[in-house]
CSV table of N, CA and C and ligand atoms in Angstrom, one decimal:
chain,number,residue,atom,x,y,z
A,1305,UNK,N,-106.6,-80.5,118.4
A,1305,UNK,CA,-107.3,-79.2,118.1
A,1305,UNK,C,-106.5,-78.3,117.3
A,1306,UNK,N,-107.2,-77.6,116.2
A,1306,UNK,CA,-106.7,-76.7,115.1
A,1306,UNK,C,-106.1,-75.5,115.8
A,1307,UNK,N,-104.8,-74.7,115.8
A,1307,UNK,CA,-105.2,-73.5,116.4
A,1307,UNK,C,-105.8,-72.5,115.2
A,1308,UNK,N,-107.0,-71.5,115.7
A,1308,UNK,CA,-107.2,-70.6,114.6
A,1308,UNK,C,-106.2,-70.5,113.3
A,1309,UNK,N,-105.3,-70.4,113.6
A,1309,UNK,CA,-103.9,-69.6,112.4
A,1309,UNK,C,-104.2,-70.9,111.5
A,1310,UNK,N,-104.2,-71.8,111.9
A,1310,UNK,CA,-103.6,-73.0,111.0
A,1310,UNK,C,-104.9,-73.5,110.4
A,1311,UNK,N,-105.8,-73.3,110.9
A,1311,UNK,CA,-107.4,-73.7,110.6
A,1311,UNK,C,-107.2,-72.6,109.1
A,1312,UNK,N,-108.0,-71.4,109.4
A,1312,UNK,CA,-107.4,-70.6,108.8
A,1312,UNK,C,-106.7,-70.7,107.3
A,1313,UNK,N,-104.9,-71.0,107.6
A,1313,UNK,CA,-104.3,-71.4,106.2
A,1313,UNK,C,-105.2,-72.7,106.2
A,1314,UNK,N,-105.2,-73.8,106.2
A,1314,UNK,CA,-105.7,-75.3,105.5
A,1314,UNK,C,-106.9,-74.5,105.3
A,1315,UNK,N,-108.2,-74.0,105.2
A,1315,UNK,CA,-108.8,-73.6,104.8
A,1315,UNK,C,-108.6,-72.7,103.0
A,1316,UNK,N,-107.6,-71.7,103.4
A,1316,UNK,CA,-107.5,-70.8,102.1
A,1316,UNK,C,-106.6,-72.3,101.5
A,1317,UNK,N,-106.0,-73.0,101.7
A,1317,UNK,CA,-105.5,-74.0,100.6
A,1317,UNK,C,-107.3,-75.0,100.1
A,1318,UNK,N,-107.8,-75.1,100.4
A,1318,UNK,CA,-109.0,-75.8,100.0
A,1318,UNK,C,-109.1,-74.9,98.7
A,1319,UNK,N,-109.1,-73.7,99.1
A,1319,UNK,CA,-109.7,-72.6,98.3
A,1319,UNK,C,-108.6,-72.9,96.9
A,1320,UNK,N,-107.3,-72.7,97.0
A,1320,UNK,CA,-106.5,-73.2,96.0
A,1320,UNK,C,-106.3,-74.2,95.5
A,1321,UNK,N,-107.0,-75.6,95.6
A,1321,UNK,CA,-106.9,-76.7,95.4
A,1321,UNK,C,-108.4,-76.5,94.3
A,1322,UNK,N,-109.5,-76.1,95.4
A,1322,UNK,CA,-110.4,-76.3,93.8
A,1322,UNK,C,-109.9,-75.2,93.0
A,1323,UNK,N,-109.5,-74.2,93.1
A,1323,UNK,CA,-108.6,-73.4,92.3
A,1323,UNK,C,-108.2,-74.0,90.7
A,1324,UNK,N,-107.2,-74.8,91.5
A,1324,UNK,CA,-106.8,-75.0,90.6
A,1324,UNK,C,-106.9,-76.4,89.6
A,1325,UNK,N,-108.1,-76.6,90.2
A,1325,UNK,CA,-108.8,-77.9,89.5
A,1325,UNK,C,-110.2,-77.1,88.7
A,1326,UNK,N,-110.4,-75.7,88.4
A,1326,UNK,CA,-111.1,-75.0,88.0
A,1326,UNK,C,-110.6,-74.6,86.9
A,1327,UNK,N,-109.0,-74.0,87.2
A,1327,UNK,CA,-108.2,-73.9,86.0
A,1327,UNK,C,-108.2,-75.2,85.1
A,1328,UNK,N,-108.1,-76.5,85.6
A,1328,UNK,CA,-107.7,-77.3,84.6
A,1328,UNK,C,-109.3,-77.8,84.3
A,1329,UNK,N,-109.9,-77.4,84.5
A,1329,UNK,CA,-111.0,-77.9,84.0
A,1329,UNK,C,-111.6,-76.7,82.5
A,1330,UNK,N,-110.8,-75.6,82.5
A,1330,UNK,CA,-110.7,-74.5,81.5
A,1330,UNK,C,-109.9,-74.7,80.5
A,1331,UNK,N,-108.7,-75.7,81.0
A,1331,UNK,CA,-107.4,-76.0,80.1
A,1331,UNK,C,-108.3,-77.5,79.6
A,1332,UNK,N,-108.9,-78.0,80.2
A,1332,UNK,CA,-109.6,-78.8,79.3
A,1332,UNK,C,-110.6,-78.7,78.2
A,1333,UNK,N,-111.1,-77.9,78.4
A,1333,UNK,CA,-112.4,-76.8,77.5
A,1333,UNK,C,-111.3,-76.3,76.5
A,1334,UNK,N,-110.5,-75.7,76.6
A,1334,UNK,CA,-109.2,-75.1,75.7
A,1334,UNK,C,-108.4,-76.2,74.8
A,1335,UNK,N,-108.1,-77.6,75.1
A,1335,UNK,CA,-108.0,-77.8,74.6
A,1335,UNK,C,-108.7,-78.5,73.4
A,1336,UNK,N,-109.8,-79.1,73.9
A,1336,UNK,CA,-111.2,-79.4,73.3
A,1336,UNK,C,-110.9,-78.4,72.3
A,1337,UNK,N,-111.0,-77.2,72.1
A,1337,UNK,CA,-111.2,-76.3,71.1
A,1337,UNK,C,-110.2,-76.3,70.3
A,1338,UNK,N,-109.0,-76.7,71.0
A,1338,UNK,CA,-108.1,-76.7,69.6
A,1338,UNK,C,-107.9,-78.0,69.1
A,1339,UNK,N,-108.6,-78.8,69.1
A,1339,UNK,CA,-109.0,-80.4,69.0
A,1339,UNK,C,-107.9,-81.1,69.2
A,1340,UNK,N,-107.7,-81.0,70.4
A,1340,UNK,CA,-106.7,-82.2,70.9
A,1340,UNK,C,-107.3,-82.8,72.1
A,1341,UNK,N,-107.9,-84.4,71.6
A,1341,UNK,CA,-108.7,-84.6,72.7
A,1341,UNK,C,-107.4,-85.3,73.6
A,1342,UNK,N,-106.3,-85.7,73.9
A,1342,UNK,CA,-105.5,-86.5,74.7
A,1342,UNK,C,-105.6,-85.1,75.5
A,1343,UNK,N,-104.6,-83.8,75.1
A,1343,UNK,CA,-104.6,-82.6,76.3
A,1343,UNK,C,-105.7,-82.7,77.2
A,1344,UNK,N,-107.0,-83.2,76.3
A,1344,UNK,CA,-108.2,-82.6,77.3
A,1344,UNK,C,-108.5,-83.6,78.0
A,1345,UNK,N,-107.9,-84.7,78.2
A,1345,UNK,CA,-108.0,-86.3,78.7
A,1345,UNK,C,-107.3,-85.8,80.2
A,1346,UNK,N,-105.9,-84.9,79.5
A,1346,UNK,CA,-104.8,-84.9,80.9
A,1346,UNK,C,-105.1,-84.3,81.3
A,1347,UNK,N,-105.8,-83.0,81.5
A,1347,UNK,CA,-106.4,-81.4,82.0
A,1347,UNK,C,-107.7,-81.6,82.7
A,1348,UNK,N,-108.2,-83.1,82.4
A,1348,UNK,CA,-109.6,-83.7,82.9
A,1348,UNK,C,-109.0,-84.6,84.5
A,1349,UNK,N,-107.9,-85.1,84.0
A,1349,UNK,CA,-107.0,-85.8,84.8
A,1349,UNK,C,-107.0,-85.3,85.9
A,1350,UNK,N,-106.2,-84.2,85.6
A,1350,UNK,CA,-105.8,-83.2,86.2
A,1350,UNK,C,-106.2,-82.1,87.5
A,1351,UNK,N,-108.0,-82.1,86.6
A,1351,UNK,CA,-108.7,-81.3,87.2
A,1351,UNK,C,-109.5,-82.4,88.4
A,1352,UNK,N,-109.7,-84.0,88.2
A,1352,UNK,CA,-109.9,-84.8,89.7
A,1352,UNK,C,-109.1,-84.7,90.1
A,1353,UNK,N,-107.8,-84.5,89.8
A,1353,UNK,CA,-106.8,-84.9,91.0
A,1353,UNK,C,-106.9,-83.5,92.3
A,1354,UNK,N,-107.2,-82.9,91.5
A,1354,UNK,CA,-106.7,-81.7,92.6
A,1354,UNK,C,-108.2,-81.4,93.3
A,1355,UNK,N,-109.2,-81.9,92.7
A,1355,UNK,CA,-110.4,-81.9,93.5
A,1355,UNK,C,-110.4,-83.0,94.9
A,1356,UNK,N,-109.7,-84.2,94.4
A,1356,UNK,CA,-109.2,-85.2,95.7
A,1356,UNK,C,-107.8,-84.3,96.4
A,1357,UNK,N,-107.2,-83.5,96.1
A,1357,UNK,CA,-106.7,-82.4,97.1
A,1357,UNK,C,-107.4,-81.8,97.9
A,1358,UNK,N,-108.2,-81.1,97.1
A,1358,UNK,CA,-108.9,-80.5,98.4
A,1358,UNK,C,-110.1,-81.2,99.1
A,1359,UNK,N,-110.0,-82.5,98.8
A,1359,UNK,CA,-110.7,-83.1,99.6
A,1359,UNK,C,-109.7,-83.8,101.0
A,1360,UNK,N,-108.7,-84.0,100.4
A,1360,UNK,CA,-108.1,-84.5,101.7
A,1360,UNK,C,-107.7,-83.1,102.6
A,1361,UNK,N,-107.8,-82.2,102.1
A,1361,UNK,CA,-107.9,-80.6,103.6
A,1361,UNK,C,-108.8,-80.8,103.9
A,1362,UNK,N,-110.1,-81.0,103.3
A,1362,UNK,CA,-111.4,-80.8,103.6
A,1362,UNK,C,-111.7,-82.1,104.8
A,1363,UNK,N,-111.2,-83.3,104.8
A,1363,UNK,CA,-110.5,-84.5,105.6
A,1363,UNK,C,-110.0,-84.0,106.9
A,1364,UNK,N,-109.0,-83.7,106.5
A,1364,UNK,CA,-108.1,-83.3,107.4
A,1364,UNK,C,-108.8,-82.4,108.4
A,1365,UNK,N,-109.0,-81.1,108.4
A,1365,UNK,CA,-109.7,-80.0,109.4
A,1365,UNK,C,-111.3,-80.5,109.6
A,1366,UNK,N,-111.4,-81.9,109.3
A,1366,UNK,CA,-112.4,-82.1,110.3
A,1366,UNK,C,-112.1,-83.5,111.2
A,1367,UNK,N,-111.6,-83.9,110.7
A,1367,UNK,CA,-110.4,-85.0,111.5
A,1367,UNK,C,-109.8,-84.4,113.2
A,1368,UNK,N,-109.5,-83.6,112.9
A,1368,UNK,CA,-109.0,-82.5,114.3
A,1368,UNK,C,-109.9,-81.9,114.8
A,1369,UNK,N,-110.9,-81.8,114.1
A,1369,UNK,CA,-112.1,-81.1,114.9
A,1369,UNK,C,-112.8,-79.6,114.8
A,1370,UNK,N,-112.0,-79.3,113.4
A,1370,UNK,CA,-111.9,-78.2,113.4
A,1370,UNK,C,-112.9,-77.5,112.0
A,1371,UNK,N,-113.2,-76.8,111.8
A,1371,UNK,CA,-114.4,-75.6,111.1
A,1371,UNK,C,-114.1,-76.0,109.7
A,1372,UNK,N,-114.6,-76.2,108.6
A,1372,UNK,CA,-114.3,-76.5,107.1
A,1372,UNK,C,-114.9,-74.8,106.9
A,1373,UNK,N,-114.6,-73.6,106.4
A,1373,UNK,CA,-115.2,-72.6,105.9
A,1373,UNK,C,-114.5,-72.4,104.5
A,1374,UNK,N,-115.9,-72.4,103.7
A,1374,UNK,CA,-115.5,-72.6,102.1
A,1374,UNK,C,-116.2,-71.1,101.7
A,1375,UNK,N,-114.9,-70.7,100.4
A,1375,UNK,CA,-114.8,-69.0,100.0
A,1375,UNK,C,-115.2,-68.7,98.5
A,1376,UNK,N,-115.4,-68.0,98.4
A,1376,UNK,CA,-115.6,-67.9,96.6
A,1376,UNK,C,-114.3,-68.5,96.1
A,1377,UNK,N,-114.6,-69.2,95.2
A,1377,UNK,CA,-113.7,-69.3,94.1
A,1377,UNK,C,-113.3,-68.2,92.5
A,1378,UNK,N,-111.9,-67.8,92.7
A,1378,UNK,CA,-111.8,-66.8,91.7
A,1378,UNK,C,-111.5,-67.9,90.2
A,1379,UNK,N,-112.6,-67.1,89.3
A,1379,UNK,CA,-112.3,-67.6,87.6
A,1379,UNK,C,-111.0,-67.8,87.1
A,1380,UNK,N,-110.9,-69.0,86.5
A,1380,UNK,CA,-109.7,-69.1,85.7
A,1380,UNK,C,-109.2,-68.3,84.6
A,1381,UNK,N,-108.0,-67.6,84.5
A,1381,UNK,CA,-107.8,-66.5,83.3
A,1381,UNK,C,-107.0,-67.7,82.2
A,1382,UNK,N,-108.1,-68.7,81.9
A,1382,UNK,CA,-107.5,-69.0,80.3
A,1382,UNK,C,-108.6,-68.8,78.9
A,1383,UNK,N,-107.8,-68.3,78.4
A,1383,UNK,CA,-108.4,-67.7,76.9
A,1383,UNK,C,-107.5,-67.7,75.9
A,1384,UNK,N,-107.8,-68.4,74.6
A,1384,UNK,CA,-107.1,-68.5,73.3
A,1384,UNK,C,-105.3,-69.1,73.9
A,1385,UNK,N,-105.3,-70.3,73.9
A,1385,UNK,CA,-103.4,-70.6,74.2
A,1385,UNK,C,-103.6,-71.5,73.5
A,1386,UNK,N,-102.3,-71.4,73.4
A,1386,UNK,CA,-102.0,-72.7,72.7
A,1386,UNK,C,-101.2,-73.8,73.8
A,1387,UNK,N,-100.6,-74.7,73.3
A,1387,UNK,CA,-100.7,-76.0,73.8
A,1387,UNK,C,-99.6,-75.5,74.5
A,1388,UNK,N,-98.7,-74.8,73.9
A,1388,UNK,CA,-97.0,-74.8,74.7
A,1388,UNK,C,-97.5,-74.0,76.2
A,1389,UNK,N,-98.6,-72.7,75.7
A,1389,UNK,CA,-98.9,-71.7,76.5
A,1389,UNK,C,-99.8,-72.5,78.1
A,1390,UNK,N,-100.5,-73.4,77.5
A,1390,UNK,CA,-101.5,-74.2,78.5
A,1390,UNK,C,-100.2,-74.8,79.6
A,1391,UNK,N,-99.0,-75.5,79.2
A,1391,UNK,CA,-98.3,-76.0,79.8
A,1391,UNK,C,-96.8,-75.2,80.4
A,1392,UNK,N,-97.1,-73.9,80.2
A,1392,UNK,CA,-96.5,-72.9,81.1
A,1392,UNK,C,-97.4,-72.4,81.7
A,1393,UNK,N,-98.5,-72.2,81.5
A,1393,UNK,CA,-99.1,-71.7,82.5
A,1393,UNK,C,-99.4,-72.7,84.1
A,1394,UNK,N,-99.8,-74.0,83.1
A,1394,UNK,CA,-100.0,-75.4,84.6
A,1394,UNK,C,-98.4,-74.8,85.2
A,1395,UNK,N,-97.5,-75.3,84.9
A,1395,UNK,CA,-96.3,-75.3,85.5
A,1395,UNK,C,-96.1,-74.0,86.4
A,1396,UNK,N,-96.4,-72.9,86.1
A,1396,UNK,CA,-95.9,-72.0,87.1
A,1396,UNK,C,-96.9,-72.0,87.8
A,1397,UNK,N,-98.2,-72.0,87.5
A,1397,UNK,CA,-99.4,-72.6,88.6
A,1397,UNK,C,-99.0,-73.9,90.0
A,1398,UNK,N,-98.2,-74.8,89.3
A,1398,UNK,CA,-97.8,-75.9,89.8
A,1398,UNK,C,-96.8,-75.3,90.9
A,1399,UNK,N,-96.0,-74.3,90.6
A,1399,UNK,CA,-94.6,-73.6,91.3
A,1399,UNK,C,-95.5,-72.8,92.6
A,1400,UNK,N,-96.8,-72.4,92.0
A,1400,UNK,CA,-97.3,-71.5,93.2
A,1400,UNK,C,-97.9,-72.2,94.1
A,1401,UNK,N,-98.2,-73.5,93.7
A,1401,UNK,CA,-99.2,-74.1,94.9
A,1401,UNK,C,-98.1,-74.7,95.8
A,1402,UNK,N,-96.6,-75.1,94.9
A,1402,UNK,CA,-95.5,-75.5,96.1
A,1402,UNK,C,-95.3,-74.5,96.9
A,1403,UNK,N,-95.5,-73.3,96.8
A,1403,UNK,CA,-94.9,-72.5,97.7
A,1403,UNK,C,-95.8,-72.4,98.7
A,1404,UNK,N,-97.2,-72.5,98.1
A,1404,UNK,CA,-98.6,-72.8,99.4
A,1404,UNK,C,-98.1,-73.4,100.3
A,1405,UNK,N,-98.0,-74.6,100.0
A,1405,UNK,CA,-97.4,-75.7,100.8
A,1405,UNK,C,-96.2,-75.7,101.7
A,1406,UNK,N,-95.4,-75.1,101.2
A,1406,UNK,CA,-94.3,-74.5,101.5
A,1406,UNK,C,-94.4,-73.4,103.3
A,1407,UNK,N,-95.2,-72.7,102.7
A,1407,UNK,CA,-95.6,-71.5,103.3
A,1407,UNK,C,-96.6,-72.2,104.9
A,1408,UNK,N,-97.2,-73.5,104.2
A,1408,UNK,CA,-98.4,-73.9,105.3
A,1408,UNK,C,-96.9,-74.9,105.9
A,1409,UNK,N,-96.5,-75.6,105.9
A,1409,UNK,CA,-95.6,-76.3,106.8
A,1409,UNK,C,-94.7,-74.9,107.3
A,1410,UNK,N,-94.2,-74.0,106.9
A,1410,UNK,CA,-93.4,-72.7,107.7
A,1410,UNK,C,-94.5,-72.7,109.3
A,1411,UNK,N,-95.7,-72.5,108.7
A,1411,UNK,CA,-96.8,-71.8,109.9
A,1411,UNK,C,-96.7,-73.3,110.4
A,1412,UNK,N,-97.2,-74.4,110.4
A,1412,UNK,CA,-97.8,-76.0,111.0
A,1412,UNK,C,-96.2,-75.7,112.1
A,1413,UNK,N,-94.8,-75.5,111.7
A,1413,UNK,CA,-93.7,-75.5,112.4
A,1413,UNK,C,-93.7,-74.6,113.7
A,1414,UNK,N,-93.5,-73.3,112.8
A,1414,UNK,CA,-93.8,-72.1,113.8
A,1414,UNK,C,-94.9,-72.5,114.6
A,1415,UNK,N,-95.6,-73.1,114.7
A,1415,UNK,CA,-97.0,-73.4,115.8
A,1415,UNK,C,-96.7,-74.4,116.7
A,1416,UNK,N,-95.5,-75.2,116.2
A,1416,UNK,CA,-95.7,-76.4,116.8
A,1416,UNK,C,-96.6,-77.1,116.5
A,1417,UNK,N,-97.5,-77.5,115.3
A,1417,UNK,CA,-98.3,-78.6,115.1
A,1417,UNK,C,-97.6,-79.3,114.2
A,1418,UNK,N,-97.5,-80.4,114.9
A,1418,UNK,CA,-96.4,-81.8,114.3
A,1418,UNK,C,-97.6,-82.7,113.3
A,1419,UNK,N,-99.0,-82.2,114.0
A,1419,UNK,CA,-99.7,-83.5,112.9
A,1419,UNK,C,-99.9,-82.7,112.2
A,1420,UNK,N,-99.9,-81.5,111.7
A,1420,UNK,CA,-100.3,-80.9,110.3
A,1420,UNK,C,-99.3,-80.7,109.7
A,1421,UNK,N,-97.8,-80.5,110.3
A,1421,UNK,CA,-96.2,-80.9,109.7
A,1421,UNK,C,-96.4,-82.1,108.6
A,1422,UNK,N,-97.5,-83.5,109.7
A,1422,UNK,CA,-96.8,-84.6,109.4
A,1422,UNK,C,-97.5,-84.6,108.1
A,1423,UNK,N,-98.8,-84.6,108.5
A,1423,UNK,CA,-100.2,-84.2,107.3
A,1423,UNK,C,-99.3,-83.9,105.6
A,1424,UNK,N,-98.7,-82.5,106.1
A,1424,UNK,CA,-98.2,-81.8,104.7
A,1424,UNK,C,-97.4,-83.0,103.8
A,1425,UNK,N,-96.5,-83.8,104.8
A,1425,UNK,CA,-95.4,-84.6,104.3
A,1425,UNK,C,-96.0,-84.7,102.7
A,1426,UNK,N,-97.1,-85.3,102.4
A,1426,UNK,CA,-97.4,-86.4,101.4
A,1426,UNK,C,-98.0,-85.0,100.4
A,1427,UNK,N,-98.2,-83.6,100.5
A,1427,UNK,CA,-98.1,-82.8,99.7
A,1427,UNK,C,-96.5,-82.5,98.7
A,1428,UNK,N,-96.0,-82.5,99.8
A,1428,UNK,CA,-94.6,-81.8,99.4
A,1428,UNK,C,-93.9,-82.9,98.6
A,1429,UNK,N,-94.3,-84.0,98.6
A,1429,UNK,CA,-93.5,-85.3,97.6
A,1429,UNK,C,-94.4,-84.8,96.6
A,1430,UNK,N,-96.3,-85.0,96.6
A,1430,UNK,CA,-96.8,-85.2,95.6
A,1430,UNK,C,-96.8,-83.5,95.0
A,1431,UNK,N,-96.0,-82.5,95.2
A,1431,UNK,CA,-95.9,-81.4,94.4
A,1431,UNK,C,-94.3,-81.5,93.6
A,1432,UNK,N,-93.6,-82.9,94.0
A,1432,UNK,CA,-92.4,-83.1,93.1
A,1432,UNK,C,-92.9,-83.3,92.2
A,1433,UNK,N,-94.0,-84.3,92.1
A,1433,UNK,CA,-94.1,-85.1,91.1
A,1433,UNK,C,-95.0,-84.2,89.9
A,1434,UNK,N,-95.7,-83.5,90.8
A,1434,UNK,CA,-96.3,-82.6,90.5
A,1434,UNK,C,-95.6,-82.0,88.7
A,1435,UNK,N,-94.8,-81.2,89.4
A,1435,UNK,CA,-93.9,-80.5,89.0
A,1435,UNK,C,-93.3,-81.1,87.9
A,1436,UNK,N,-92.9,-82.1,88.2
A,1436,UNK,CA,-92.1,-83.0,87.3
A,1436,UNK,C,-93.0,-83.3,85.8
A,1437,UNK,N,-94.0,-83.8,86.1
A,1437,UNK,CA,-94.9,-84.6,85.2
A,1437,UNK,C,-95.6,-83.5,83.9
A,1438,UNK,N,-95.6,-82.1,85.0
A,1438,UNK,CA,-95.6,-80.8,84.0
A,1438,UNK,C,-95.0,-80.7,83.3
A,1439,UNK,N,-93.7,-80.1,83.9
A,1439,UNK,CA,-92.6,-79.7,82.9
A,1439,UNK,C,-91.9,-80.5,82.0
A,1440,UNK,N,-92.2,-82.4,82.1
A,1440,UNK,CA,-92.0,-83.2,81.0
A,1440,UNK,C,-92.9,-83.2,80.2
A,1441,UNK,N,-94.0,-83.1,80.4
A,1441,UNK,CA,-94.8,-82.5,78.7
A,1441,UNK,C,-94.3,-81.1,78.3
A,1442,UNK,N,-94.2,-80.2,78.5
A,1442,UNK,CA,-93.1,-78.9,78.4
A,1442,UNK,C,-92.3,-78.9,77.4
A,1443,UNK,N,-91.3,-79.9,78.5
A,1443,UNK,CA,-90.0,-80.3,77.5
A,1443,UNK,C,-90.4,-80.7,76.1
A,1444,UNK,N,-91.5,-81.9,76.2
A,1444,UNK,CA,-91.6,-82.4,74.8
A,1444,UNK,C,-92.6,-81.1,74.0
A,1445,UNK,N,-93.6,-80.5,74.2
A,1445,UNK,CA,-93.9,-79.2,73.3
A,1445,UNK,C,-93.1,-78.8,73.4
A,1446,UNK,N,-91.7,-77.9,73.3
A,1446,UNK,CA,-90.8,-77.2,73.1
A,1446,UNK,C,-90.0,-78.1,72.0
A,1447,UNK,N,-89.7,-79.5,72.4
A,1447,UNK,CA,-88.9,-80.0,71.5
A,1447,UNK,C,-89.5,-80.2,70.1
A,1448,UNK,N,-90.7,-80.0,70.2
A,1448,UNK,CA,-91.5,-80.3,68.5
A,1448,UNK,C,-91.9,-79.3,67.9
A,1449,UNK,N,-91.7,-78.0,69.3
A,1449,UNK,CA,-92.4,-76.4,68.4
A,1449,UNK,C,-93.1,-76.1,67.8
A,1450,UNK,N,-94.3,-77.0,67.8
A,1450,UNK,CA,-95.7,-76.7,67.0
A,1450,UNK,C,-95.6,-77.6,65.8
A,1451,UNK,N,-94.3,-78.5,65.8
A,1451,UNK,CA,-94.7,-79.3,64.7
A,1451,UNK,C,-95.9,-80.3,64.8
A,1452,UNK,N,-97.4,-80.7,63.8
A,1452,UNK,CA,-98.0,-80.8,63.8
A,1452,UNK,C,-98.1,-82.7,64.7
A,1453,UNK,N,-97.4,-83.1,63.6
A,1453,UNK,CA,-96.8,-84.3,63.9
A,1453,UNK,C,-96.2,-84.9,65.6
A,1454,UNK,N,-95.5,-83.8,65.1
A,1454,UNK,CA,-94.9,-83.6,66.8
A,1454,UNK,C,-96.3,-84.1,68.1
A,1455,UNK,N,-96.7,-82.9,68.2
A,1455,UNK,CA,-98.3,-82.6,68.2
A,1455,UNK,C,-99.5,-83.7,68.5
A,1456,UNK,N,-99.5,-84.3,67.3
A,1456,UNK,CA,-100.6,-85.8,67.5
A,1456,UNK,C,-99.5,-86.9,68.9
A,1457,UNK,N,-98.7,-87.0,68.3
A,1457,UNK,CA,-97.8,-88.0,69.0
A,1457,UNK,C,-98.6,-87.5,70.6
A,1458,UNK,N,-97.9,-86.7,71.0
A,1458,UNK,CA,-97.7,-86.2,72.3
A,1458,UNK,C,-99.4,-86.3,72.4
A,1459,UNK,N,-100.4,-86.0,72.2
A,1459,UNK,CA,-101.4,-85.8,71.9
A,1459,UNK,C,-101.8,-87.2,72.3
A,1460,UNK,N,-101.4,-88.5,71.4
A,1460,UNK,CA,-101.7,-90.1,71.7
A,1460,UNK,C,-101.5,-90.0,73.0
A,1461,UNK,N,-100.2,-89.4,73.7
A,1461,UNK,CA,-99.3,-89.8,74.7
A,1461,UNK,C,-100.0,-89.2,76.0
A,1462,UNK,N,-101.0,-88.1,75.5
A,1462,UNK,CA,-101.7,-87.8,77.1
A,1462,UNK,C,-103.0,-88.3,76.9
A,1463,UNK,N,-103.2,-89.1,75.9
A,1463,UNK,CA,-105.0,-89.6,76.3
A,1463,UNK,C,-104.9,-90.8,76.9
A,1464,UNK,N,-103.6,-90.9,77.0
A,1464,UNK,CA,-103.7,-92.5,78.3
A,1464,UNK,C,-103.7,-92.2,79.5
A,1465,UNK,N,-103.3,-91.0,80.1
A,1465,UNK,CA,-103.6,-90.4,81.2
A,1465,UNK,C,-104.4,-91.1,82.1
A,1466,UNK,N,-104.9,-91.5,82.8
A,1466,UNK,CA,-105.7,-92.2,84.0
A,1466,UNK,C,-105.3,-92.1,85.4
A,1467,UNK,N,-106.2,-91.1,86.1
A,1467,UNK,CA,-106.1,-90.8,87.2
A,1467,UNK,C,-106.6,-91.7,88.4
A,1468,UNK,N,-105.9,-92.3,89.1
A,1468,UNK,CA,-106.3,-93.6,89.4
A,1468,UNK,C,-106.1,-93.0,90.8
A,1469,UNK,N,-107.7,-92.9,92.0
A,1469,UNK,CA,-108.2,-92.6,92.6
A,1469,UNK,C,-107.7,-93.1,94.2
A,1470,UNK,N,-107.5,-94.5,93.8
A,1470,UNK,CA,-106.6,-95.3,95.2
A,1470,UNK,C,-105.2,-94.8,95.0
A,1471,UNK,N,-105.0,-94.5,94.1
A,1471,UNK,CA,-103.2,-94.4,94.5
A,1471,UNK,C,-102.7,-92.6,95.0
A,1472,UNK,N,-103.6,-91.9,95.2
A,1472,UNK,CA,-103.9,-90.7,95.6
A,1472,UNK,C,-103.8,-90.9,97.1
A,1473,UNK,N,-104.1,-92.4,97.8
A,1473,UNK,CA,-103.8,-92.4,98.9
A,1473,UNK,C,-102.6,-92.9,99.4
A,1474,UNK,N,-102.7,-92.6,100.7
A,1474,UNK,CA,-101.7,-93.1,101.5
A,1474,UNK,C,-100.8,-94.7,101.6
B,2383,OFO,FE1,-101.6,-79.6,91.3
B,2383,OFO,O1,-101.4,-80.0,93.1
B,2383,OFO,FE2,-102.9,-79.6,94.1
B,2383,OFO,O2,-103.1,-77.9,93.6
């Protein structure tokens, strides 16, 4: 059994997860427009993956037995970026949903709920990776600075992207 508190946060994280599979589904439209279809390959990627997030809360708090209550979703603020801009923005996006997580294992502790401790485990690895897989396209826009060339390469390099549905699990 959920206590309220914890019901509660896993709930407002649903709300963050389509979140932020809303945002990248805008960072895919964005890049579309600046014709880079590989960005919009990864940003499409991107935006299932975190829709299979908030499906495994949505999993979870009913698994326990407990109330799924779904909230407005607030609009993504992307307009006119460029490519360097799209992948600072994911990244510090990426930094806030660690601390979600962060913040929901503090509460799952403080409560004493060991299965929603255990639950988080497989967030908190997949927000390394998270993290990681960002800020190495980052690196490489910064290392090419808009050079065009630069640009396509990296460009080849995220339309292989494939978000591959089973390995999301356990
Ligand atoms: Fe991008 O990890 Fe979920 O939100």
């Amino acid at each position: 059994m959920l206590s309220d508190t914890i019901q509660a946060a896993l709930n407002v994280q649903i709300n963050e997860e389509i979140h932020s599979a809303y945002i990248y589904l805008a960072m895919a439209a964005e890049s579309d427009r600046l014709g880079l279809p590989g960005f919009t390959n990864w940003f499409k990627q991107q935006y299932s993956e975190e829709l299979a997030h908030a499906d495994r809360f949505f999993n979870y708090i009913l698994e326990r037995g407990g109330e799924v209550k779904l909230t407005a979703i607030e609009g993504p603020k992307i307009n006119n970026e460029t490519p360097l801009e799209l992948f600072e923005k994911s990244l510090a996006h990426e930094q806030h949903i660690t601390s979600c997580i962060f913040k929901l294992k503090d509460l799952s502790r403080a409560e004493s709920d060991h299965a929603t401790d255990n639950f988080l485990e497989w967030f908190v690895a997949e927000q390394v990776e998270e993290e990681a897989a960002t800020r190495g396209v980052l690196d490489q826009l910064k290392l090419v600075d808009g050079n065009p060339s630069g640009l396509f390469l990296i460009d080849r390099e995220l339309g292989g992207r494939k978000f591959d549905s089973t390995s999301d699990e356990d």
